[in-house]
CSV table of C-alpha atoms in Angstrom, one decimal:
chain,number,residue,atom,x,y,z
A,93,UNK,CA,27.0,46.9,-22.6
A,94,UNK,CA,26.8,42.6,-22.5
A,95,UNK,CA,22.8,43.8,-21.4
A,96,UNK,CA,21.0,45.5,-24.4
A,97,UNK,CA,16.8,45.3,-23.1
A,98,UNK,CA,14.6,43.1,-21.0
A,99,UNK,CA,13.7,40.1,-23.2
A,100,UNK,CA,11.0,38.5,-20.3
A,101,UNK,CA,10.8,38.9,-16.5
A,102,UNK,CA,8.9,35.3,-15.8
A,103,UNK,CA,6.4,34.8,-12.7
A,104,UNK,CA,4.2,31.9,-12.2
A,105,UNK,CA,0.2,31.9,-12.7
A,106,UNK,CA,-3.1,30.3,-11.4
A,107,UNK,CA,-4.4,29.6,-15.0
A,108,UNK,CA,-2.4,30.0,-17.9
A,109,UNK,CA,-5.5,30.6,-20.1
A,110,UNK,CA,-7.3,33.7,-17.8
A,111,UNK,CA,-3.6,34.9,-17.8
A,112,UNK,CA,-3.6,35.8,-21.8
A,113,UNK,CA,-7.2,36.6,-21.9
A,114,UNK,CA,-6.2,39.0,-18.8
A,115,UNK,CA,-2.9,40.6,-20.3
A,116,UNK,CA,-4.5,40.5,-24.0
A,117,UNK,CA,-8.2,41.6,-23.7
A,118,UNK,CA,-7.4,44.0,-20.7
A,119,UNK,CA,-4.0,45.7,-21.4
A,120,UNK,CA,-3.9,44.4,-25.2
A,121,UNK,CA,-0.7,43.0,-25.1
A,122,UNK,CA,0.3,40.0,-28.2
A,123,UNK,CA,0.0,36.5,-27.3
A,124,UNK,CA,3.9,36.0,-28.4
A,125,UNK,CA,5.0,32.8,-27.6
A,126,UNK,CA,3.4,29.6,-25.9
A,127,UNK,CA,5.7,26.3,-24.9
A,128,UNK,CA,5.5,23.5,-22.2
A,129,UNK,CA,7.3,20.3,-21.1
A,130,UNK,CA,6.5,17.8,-18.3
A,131,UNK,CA,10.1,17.8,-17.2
A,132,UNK,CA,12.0,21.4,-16.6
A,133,UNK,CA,14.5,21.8,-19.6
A,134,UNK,CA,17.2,23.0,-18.0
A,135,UNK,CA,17.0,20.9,-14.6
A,136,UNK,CA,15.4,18.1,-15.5
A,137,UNK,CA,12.8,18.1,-12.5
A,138,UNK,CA,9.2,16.6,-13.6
A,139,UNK,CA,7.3,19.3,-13.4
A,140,UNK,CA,4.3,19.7,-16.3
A,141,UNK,CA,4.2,22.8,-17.1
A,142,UNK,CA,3.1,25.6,-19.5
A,143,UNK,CA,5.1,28.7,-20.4
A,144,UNK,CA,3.5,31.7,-22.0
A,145,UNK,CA,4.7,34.9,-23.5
A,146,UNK,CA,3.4,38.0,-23.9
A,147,UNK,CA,4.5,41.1,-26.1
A,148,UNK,CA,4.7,44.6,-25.4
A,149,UNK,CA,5.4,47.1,-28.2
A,150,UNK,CA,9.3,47.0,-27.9
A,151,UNK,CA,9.5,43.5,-28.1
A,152,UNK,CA,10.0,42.9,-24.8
A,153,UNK,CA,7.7,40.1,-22.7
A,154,UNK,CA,6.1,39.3,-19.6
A,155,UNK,CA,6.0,35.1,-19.1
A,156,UNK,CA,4.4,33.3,-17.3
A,157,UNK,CA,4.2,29.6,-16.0
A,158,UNK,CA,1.1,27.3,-14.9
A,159,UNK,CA,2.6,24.3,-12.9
A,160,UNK,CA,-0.3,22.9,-11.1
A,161,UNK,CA,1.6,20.6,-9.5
A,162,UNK,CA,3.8,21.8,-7.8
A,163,UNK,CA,3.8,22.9,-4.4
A,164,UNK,CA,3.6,26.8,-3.2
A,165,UNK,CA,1.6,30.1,-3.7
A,166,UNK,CA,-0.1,29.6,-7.2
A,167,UNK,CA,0.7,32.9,-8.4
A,168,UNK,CA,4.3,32.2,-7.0
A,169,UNK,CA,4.1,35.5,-4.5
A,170,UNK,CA,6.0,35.2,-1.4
A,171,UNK,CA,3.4,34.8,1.5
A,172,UNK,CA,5.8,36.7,3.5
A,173,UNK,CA,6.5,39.8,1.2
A,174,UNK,CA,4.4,42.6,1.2
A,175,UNK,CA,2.4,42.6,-1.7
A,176,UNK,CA,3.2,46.3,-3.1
A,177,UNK,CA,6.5,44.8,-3.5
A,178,UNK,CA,6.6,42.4,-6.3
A,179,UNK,CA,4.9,43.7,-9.3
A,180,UNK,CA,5.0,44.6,-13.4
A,181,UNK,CA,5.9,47.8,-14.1
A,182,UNK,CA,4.4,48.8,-17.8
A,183,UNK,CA,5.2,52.3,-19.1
A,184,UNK,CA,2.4,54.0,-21.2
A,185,UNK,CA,2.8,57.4,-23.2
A,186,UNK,CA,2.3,60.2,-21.2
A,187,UNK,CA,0.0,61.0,-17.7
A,188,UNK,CA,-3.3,61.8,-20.1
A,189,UNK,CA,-2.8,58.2,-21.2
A,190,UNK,CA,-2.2,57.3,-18.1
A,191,UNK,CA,-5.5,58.8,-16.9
A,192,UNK,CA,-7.1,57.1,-19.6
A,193,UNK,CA,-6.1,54.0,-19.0
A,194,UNK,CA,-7.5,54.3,-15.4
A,195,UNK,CA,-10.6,54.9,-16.2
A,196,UNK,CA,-10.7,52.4,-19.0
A,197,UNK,CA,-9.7,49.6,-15.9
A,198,UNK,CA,-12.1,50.7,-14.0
A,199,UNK,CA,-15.0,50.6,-16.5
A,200,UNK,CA,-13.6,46.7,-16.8
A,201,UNK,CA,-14.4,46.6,-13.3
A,202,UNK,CA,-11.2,46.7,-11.6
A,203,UNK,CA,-9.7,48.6,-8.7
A,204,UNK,CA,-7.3,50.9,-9.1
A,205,UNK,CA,-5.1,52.7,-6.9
A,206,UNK,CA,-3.8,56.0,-7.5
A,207,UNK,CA,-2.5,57.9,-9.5
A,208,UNK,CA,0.6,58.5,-7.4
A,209,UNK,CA,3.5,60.9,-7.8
A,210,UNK,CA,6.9,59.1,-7.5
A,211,UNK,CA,9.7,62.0,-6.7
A,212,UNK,CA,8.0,63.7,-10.0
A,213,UNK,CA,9.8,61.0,-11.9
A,214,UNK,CA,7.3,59.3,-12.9
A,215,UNK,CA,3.4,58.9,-12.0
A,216,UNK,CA,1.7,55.4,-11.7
A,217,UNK,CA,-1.4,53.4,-10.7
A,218,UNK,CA,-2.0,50.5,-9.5
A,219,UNK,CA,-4.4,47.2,-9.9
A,220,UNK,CA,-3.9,43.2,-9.8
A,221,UNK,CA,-4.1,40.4,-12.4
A,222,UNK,CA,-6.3,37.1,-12.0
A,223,UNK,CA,-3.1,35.4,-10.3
A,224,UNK,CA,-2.8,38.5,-7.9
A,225,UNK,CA,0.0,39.8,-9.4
A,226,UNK,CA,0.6,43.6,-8.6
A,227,UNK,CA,0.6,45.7,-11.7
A,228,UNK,CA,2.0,49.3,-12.4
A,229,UNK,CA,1.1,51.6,-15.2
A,230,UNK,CA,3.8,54.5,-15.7
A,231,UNK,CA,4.2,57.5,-17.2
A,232,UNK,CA,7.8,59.1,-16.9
A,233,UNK,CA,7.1,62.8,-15.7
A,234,UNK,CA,10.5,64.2,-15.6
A,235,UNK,CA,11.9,64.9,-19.2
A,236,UNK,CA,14.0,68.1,-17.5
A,237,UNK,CA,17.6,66.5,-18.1
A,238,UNK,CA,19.4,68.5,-15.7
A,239,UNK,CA,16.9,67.3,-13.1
A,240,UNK,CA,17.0,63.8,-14.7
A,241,UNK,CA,21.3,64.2,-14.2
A,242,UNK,CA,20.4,65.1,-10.4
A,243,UNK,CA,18.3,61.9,-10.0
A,244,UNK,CA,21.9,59.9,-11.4
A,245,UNK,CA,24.1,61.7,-9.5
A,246,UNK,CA,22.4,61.3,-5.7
A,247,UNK,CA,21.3,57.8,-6.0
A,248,UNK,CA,24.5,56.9,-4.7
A,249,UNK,CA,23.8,58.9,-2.0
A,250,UNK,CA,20.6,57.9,-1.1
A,251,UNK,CA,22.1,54.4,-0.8
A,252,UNK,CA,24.8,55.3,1.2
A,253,UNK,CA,22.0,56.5,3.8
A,254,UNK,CA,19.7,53.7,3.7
A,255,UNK,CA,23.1,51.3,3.8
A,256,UNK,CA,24.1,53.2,7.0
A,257,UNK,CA,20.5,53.8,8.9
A,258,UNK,CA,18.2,51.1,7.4
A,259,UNK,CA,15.4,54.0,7.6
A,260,UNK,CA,14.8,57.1,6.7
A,261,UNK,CA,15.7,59.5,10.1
A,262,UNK,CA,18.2,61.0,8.3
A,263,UNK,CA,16.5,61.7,5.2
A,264,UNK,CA,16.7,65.3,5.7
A,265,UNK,CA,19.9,64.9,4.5
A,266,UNK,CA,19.5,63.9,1.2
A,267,UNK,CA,16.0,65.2,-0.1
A,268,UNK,CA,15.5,68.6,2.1
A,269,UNK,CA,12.9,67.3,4.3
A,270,UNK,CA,11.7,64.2,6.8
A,271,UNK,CA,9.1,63.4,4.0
A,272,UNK,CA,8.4,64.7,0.3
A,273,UNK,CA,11.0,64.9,-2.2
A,274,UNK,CA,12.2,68.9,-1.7
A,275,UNK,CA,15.6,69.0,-2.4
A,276,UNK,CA,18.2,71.1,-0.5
A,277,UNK,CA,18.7,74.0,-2.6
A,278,UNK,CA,23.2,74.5,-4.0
């Protein structure tokens, strides 16, 4: 596979600085990598900017860009898109750790949302970064790899039905019920 891991997914911030304290005091992630022009590398646009990485423990980053002078959102959101939908997903241990971590968030005075049961694949909650940036903690819950095979094999299903109906009327058809995740007993 040309693809071997996620090296960065990059999203642009209000404040570079209250961005690492955020990621590294709160979620305790490593400061990796800081860098910053006044013209864009690989455009050549003047834009001063700074560009900041941040570590998790596979070696993977989240980045991040202050550009205070350019136009737009400052944490780069889409006015227009709901704001469940762009968002960090960061996957912890287990669902105790999970747990743990929520009430660890909230005792830093943050609002979280959930915990919430995904098609028991995985369970997550929910809060926001300085910049308002949606974040996700997530623990897998399905380690069953029969059930984990099923997931593989309907997906292309599921898609077939949201490509043909654009909603879920149908979706009796694929999970057993009009809502829940019960699937149609073979």
């Amino acid at each position: 596979m040309l693809c071997k891991k996620l090296h960065h997914a990059a999203f642009r911030c209000a404040d570079a600085k209250e961005t690492v304290d955020f990621y590294t005091q709160i979620l305790g992630l490593k400061f990796s990598h800081a860098m910053g022009e006044d013209h864009v590398p690989s455009t050549g646009k003047y834009s001063p900017h700074v560009h900041i990485f941040l570590e998790m423990e596979d070696g993977s980053n989240i980045a991040f860009f202050e550009c205070p002078l350019d136009e737009g959102e400052k944490s780069g959101r889409d006015p227009s898109t709901p704001g469940w939908i762009q968002h960090f997903a960061f996957e912890v241990q287990d669902v105790p750790t999970l747990m743990n971590a929520k009430l660890e968030l909230q005792a830093k005075g943050l609002n979280v949302v959930g915990p919430t049961n995904h098609d028991d694949f995985i369970t997550s909650i929910y809060f926001f970064d300085p910049s308002g940036h949606r974040l996700e903690l997530t623990a897998r819950t399905c380690h069953d790899t029969v059930r984990l095979q099923q997931f593989v094999d309907e997906a292309p299903e599921v898609l077939a039905l949201w490509d043909k109906t654009h909603d879920w009327s149908q979706r009796h058809t694929v999970f057993g019920a009009a809502s829940g995740y019960e699937r149609p007993q073979a």
